[in-house]
């Protein structure tokens, strides 16, 4: 039953070739609820909805077992770089 | 004192307290009752002075029965209202253009309430009588209201229309929650069109539709709850559909997933287009992108 964090990671890695990927199991280990941060070139030029669709489609099989999937960050490498630089800045500013 | 006051007091509760001298009755309560009675005692100047002095030291609800309060016409702008009426707590009566009492209410801010009423029903809110209540605890305010109501009912034989039960014109109520939309008349009714078509109609006929788990007043999943929270915060008029309602939305979950090609709930549609789920809505909300979307 359930899906593991590793399963999700390997599926997403193979299908979306992410530059950065962070899967967090928020179900407390029962494999029903995950939060995903993903950065991939595949998202270039795509709206938020389409990006989510890509992730959802990649996880089609897994979704049958998952109750809740929260895609927190779905960014292009460029956006991710920007975000990181901004957070660096705010850190150094603080 | 009690013997003199008795014939003059209108309200039965006060009368009761005076006559039985209930040990629970607080001094404030007694003073309050005196203060109502005081204008009626004006023939006896000595008593009047005593009562007035005591009342003014503690309670400003003196000499403020309904008939003797001054009638103030309501000015045309919110600013003037704030200038003309005190922002103190008290009791007030709203009169229409014919001079009939429409509503008697109590408030934490007389000016605030008058402004609110004037804004919502200007045609019924032409002039206002008010009585400021010092030390406005709930009991004192309620008593003030009761005495005005009783006075009005005694004089006219009827309850002000705005105070009749079921009249929601004057009382600020929490925004009424709409009912959730139902897709079908019930699970045992054979549909003549596919469910997808009903979904299609629904999302195209309504500007904003949220398909959620549970009802809008009691969402059953955290994500649905967040979506409702965001929509309420945006102040947008939206429809909701409970995808867990097996009776009236039987089969909706599967059909909707296919229709929208979206695997999870909640799902939010604007102008017939899927916007996304909770994550997308949250993100757009944070970036302030929703207002524009809902406006057009």
Coordinates of C-alpha atoms in Angstrom, one line a residue:
Chain A
X1 CA 0.0 0.0 0.0
X2 CA 1.0 3.6 -0.5
X3 CA 3.8 5.0 -2.4
X4 CA 7.3 5.8 -1.1
X5 CA 9.1 9.0 -1.4
X6 CA 11.8 7.2 -3.3
X7 CA 9.3 5.9 -5.8
X8 CA 8.1 9.4 -6.5
X9 CA 11.6 10.7 -6.9
X10 CA 12.6 8.0 -9.3
X11 CA 9.5 8.5 -11.5
X12 CA 9.8 12.2 -11.5
X13 CA 13.6 12.0 -12.2
X14 CA 13.1 9.7 -15.2
X15 CA 10.2 11.5 -16.7
X16 CA 10.9 15.2 -16.1
X17 CA 14.7 15.2 -15.7
X18 CA 14.6 17.7 -12.9
X19 CA 17.5 19.9 -12.0
X20 CA 16.3 20.0 -8.5
X21 CA 13.8 17.8 -6.8
X22 CA 12.6 17.6 -3.3
X23 CA 9.9 15.2 -2.3
X24 CA 8.6 15.3 1.3
X25 CA 6.3 12.7 2.8
X26 CA 3.8 14.7 4.8
X27 CA 1.7 11.7 5.7
X28 CA 3.9 10.5 8.5
X29 CA 5.1 7.5 6.5
X30 CA 1.9 6.0 5.2
X31 CA 2.6 7.2 1.7
X32 CA -0.6 9.1 1.1
X33 CA 0.5 12.6 1.2
X34 CA 3.5 14.4 -0.4
X35 CA 4.8 17.8 -1.0
X36 CA 7.0 18.3 -4.0
X37 CA 9.4 21.0 -5.0
X38 CA 10.6 20.5 -8.6
X39 CA 12.8 22.4 -11.0
X40 CA 13.0 21.4 -14.6
X41 CA 13.7 22.7 -18.0
X42 CA 10.5 21.0 -19.1
X43 CA 8.5 23.8 -17.5
X44 CA 10.0 26.5 -19.7
X45 CA 7.3 28.6 -21.4
X46 CA 4.5 26.8 -19.6
X47 CA 1.9 28.2 -17.3
X48 CA 1.5 27.1 -13.8
X49 CA -1.5 24.9 -14.7
X50 CA 0.4 23.2 -17.5
X51 CA 3.4 22.6 -15.2
X52 CA 1.2 21.0 -12.7
X53 CA -0.3 18.9 -15.4
X54 CA 3.1 17.7 -16.4
X55 CA 3.9 16.6 -12.9
X56 CA 0.4 15.0 -12.4
X57 CA 0.8 13.2 -15.7
X58 CA 4.3 11.9 -14.8
X59 CA 2.8 10.6 -11.6
X60 CA -0.3 9.1 -13.1
X61 CA 0.2 5.7 -11.7
X62 CA 1.3 6.8 -8.3
X63 CA -1.6 9.2 -8.0
X64 CA -4.0 6.3 -7.8
X65 CA -2.4 5.6 -4.4
X66 CA -1.8 9.1 -3.2
X67 CA -4.4 11.0 -1.3
X68 CA -2.8 14.4 -1.4
X69 CA -0.1 15.8 -3.6
X70 CA 0.9 19.3 -3.0
X71 CA 3.2 20.8 -5.6
X72 CA 4.7 23.7 -3.8
X73 CA 7.4 24.8 -6.3
X74 CA 7.3 24.1 -9.9
X75 CA 10.0 26.2 -11.5
X76 CA 12.2 26.5 -14.5
X77 CA 16.0 26.4 -13.7
X78 CA 16.1 30.1 -14.4
X79 CA 13.3 31.0 -12.0
X80 CA 14.9 28.7 -9.4
X81 CA 18.2 30.5 -9.8
X82 CA 16.5 33.8 -9.4
X83 CA 14.6 32.7 -6.3
X84 CA 17.8 31.4 -4.7
X85 CA 19.6 34.6 -5.4
X86 CA 16.8 36.5 -3.9
X87 CA 16.7 34.4 -0.8
X88 CA 20.5 34.8 -0.6
X89 CA 20.1 38.5 -0.8
X90 CA 17.4 38.6 1.9
X91 CA 19.6 36.4 4.1
X92 CA 22.6 38.7 3.7
X93 CA 20.4 41.7 4.2
X94 CA 19.2 40.3 7.4
Chain B
X1 CA -38.0 55.5 47.0
X2 CA -39.4 52.3 45.7
X3 CA -42.9 53.2 46.7
X4 CA -42.6 56.5 44.8
X5 CA -41.0 55.0 41.8
X6 CA -43.3 52.1 41.3
X7 CA -46.2 53.8 39.6
X8 CA -43.8 55.4 37.1
X9 CA -41.8 52.6 35.9
X10 CA -42.8 51.2 32.6
X11 CA -40.8 48.1 32.3
X12 CA -42.0 45.0 34.2
X13 CA -38.5 43.7 34.9
X14 CA -37.6 46.9 36.9
X15 CA -40.9 46.8 38.6
X16 CA -40.3 43.3 39.7
X17 CA -36.9 44.1 41.1
X18 CA -38.2 47.1 43.0
X19 CA -41.1 45.3 44.4
X20 CA -39.4 42.2 45.6
X21 CA -36.1 43.9 46.4
X22 CA -34.2 41.0 45.1
X23 CA -30.9 40.7 46.8
X24 CA -29.3 40.0 43.4
X25 CA -30.2 43.3 42.0
X26 CA -27.1 45.4 41.7
X27 CA -26.9 49.0 42.6
X28 CA -26.2 49.8 39.0
X29 CA -29.4 48.1 38.0
X30 CA -31.3 50.1 40.5
X31 CA -29.8 53.3 39.4
X32 CA -30.5 52.5 35.9
X33 CA -34.1 52.0 36.7
X34 CA -34.2 55.3 38.5
X35 CA -32.7 57.0 35.6
X36 CA -35.5 55.8 33.3
X37 CA -38.0 56.9 35.8
X38 CA -36.4 60.3 36.5
X39 CA -38.0 62.3 33.8
X40 CA -41.3 61.2 35.0
X41 CA -40.5 62.4 38.4
X42 CA -39.9 66.0 37.3
X43 CA -43.0 67.2 39.0
X44 CA -41.3 66.4 42.3
X45 CA -38.2 68.5 42.0
X46 CA -36.5 67.2 45.0
X47 CA -36.7 63.6 43.9
X48 CA -35.8 64.5 40.4
X49 CA -32.6 66.2 41.5
X50 CA -31.6 63.3 43.6
X51 CA -32.2 60.8 40.9
X52 CA -30.5 62.9 38.3
X53 CA -27.5 63.5 40.5
X54 CA -27.1 59.8 41.1
X55 CA -27.8 58.8 37.6
X56 CA -25.4 61.3 36.1
X57 CA -22.6 60.1 38.3
X58 CA -22.9 56.6 37.0
X59 CA -25.2 56.3 34.1
X60 CA -25.8 58.6 31.2
X61 CA -28.9 56.8 30.2
X62 CA -30.8 59.4 32.2
X63 CA -33.8 61.2 30.8
X64 CA -33.6 59.0 27.7
X65 CA -36.8 57.3 27.2
X66 CA -37.8 57.1 23.6
X67 CA -40.4 59.8 23.4
X68 CA -38.3 62.4 25.1
X69 CA -35.2 61.8 23.1
X70 CA -34.4 64.3 20.4
X71 CA -35.0 63.3 16.8
X72 CA -31.9 63.8 14.6
X73 CA -32.2 63.8 10.9
X74 CA -29.5 61.7 9.2
X75 CA -27.1 63.7 7.1
X76 CA -26.2 62.6 3.6
X77 CA -22.6 61.6 4.0
X78 CA -20.7 59.2 6.2
X79 CA -18.5 62.0 7.4
X80 CA -21.4 64.2 8.5
X81 CA -23.0 61.2 10.3
X82 CA -19.8 60.7 12.2
X83 CA -19.8 64.4 13.2
X84 CA -23.5 64.4 14.2
X85 CA -23.8 61.2 16.1
X86 CA -21.6 60.1 19.0
X87 CA -19.4 57.0 18.6
X88 CA -20.5 55.9 22.0
X89 CA -22.4 52.8 22.9
X90 CA -26.1 53.1 23.4
X91 CA -29.6 52.5 22.2
X92 CA -31.1 54.1 19.1
X93 CA -34.3 54.1 17.1
X94 CA -34.4 54.7 13.4
X95 CA -37.3 56.6 11.8
X96 CA -38.4 56.6 8.2
X97 CA -39.6 59.6 6.3
X98 CA -43.1 59.3 7.7
X99 CA -41.7 59.4 11.2
X100 CA -42.5 55.8 11.9
X101 CA -40.0 53.7 13.9
X102 CA -38.4 51.2 11.7
X103 CA -35.9 49.7 14.0
X104 CA -34.7 49.9 17.6
X105 CA -31.2 48.6 18.2
X106 CA -28.3 48.7 20.6
X107 CA -24.8 49.3 19.5
X108 CA -21.2 49.8 20.5
X109 CA -21.0 52.9 18.3
X110 CA -24.1 54.9 17.6
X111 CA -22.4 56.8 14.7
X112 CA -21.1 53.5 13.3
X113 CA -24.5 51.8 13.3
X114 CA -26.3 54.9 11.9
X115 CA -23.8 55.0 9.1
X116 CA -24.2 51.3 8.3
X117 CA -28.0 51.5 8.2
X118 CA -27.9 54.7 6.2
X119 CA -25.6 53.0 3.7
X120 CA -27.7 49.8 3.4
X121 CA -31.2 51.3 3.6
X122 CA -31.1 55.1 3.1
X123 CA -34.8 55.3 2.3
X124 CA -35.7 53.8 5.7
X125 CA -33.0 55.7 7.7
X126 CA -34.2 59.3 7.6
X127 CA -33.9 60.3 11.3
X128 CA -32.6 58.7 14.4
X129 CA -33.1 59.1 18.2
X130 CA -30.4 57.8 20.4
X131 CA -29.5 57.4 24.0
X132 CA -25.9 57.0 25.1
X133 CA -25.3 54.4 27.7
X134 CA -22.2 54.9 29.9
X135 CA -20.5 51.8 31.2
X136 CA -22.2 49.8 28.5
X137 CA -22.1 46.3 29.7
X138 CA -24.4 43.9 27.9
X139 CA -27.0 43.9 30.6
X140 CA -27.3 47.7 30.7
X141 CA -27.5 47.9 27.0
X142 CA -30.1 45.2 26.8
X143 CA -32.1 46.8 29.5
X144 CA -32.0 50.1 27.6
X145 CA -33.2 48.4 24.5
X146 CA -36.0 46.6 26.4
X147 CA -37.2 49.8 27.9
X148 CA -37.3 51.6 24.5
X149 CA -39.0 48.6 22.9
X150 CA -41.6 48.4 25.6
X151 CA -42.2 52.1 25.4
X152 CA -42.7 51.9 21.7
X153 CA -44.9 48.9 21.8
X154 CA -47.0 50.5 24.5
X155 CA -47.4 53.6 22.5
X156 CA -48.1 52.1 19.1
X157 CA -49.2 48.5 19.9
X158 CA -46.7 47.0 17.5
X159 CA -43.1 45.9 17.2
X160 CA -41.0 48.0 14.8
X161 CA -40.9 46.2 11.4
X162 CA -37.1 45.9 11.6
X163 CA -37.3 44.1 14.9
X164 CA -39.7 41.5 13.8
X165 CA -38.2 38.1 13.6
X166 CA -37.0 37.2 10.2
X167 CA -36.4 40.7 9.2
X168 CA -32.7 40.9 8.3
X169 CA -32.6 44.5 7.0
X170 CA -31.1 46.0 10.1
X171 CA -29.2 43.3 11.9
X172 CA -25.7 42.8 10.5
X173 CA -25.5 39.1 9.9
X174 CA -22.6 37.0 8.9
X175 CA -22.7 36.7 5.1
X176 CA -25.1 34.0 4.3
X177 CA -23.4 31.0 3.0
X178 CA -24.8 29.9 -0.3
X179 CA -25.9 26.4 -0.8
X180 CA -23.6 24.0 -2.6
X181 CA -24.7 23.4 -6.2
X182 CA -26.0 19.9 -7.1
X183 CA -25.2 18.4 -10.4
X184 CA -28.1 15.9 -10.6
X185 CA -31.6 15.6 -9.1
X186 CA -30.5 12.5 -7.2
X187 CA -28.7 9.3 -7.8
X188 CA -31.8 7.3 -8.7
X189 CA -32.8 9.7 -11.4
X190 CA -31.7 8.5 -14.8
X191 CA -29.6 11.3 -16.5
X192 CA -30.6 12.1 -20.0
X193 CA -27.2 13.7 -20.7
X194 CA -23.7 12.6 -19.7
X195 CA -22.4 13.9 -16.5
X196 CA -19.5 15.6 -18.4
X197 CA -22.0 17.7 -20.2
X198 CA -23.6 18.8 -16.9
X199 CA -20.1 19.7 -15.6
X200 CA -19.4 21.6 -18.8
X201 CA -22.7 23.6 -18.4
X202 CA -22.1 24.3 -14.8
X203 CA -18.6 25.7 -15.2
X204 CA -19.5 27.8 -18.2
X205 CA -22.7 29.3 -16.7
X206 CA -21.0 30.3 -13.5
X207 CA -18.1 32.7 -13.3
X208 CA -16.3 30.9 -10.4
X209 CA -16.9 27.3 -9.4
X210 CA -15.0 25.4 -6.8
X211 CA -15.3 21.6 -6.7
X212 CA -14.5 20.7 -3.2
X213 CA -14.6 17.9 -0.7
X214 CA -17.4 18.6 1.6
X215 CA -19.7 21.6 1.7
X216 CA -18.6 25.2 1.6
X217 CA -19.7 25.7 5.1
X218 CA -17.9 22.6 6.3
X219 CA -15.1 21.5 3.9
X220 CA -13.9 18.1 4.7
X221 CA -10.3 18.4 3.6
X222 CA -7.6 20.9 4.4
X223 CA -7.0 21.8 0.8
X224 CA -10.7 22.4 0.1
X225 CA -10.8 24.5 3.3
X226 CA -7.9 26.6 2.1
X227 CA -9.6 27.1 -1.3
X228 CA -12.8 28.3 0.4
X229 CA -10.7 30.5 2.7
X230 CA -9.0 32.1 -0.3
X231 CA -12.2 32.6 -2.3
X232 CA -13.9 34.2 0.8
X233 CA -10.8 36.4 1.4
X234 CA -10.9 37.6 -2.2
X235 CA -14.6 38.4 -1.6
X236 CA -15.6 36.8 -4.9
X237 CA -19.0 35.4 -5.6
X238 CA -18.5 31.7 -6.3
X239 CA -20.4 28.5 -6.5
X240 CA -19.3 25.3 -4.8
X241 CA -19.9 21.7 -5.6
X242 CA -19.3 18.9 -3.1
X243 CA -17.6 16.1 -4.9
X244 CA -18.3 13.8 -2.0
X245 CA -22.0 14.2 -2.2
X246 CA -22.9 10.7 -3.5
X247 CA -26.6 11.4 -3.6
X248 CA -26.7 14.5 -5.8
X249 CA -23.2 14.4 -7.4
X250 CA -22.9 10.7 -7.8
X251 CA -20.0 9.8 -10.1
X252 CA -18.8 13.4 -10.2
X253 CA -15.3 12.7 -8.9
X254 CA -14.4 10.3 -11.8
X255 CA -16.2 12.4 -14.4
X256 CA -14.6 15.6 -13.3
X257 CA -11.1 14.1 -13.3
X258 CA -11.6 13.1 -16.9
X259 CA -13.3 16.3 -17.9
X260 CA -10.6 18.6 -16.5
X261 CA -7.7 16.1 -16.9
X262 CA -6.8 16.9 -13.3
X263 CA -6.3 14.2 -10.8
X264 CA -7.1 15.8 -7.5
X265 CA -9.6 18.0 -5.7
X266 CA -10.3 20.7 -5.0
X267 CA -10.5 22.1 -8.6
X268 CA -11.3 25.7 -9.3
X269 CA -12.8 26.9 -12.6
X270 CA -13.1 30.5 -13.7
X271 CA -15.1 31.2 -16.9
X272 CA -15.2 27.6 -17.7
X273 CA -11.5 27.2 -17.5
X274 CA -9.7 25.1 -14.9
X275 CA -7.4 27.4 -12.9
X276 CA -6.0 24.5 -10.9
X277 CA -6.1 23.1 -7.4
X278 CA -5.2 24.4 -4.0
X279 CA -1.5 25.0 -4.7
X280 CA -2.1 27.1 -7.8
X281 CA -4.9 29.1 -6.2
X282 CA -2.7 29.7 -3.2
X283 CA 0.2 30.8 -5.3
X284 CA -1.9 33.1 -7.4
X285 CA -3.5 34.5 -4.2
X286 CA -0.2 35.3 -2.7
X287 CA 1.0 37.0 -5.9
X288 CA -2.2 39.0 -6.1
X289 CA -3.1 37.5 -9.4
X290 CA -6.6 36.4 -8.5
X291 CA -8.4 39.7 -8.3
X292 CA -7.8 40.4 -12.0
X293 CA -8.9 36.9 -12.9
X294 CA -12.2 37.2 -11.0
X295 CA -12.9 40.7 -12.3
X296 CA -13.0 40.3 -16.0

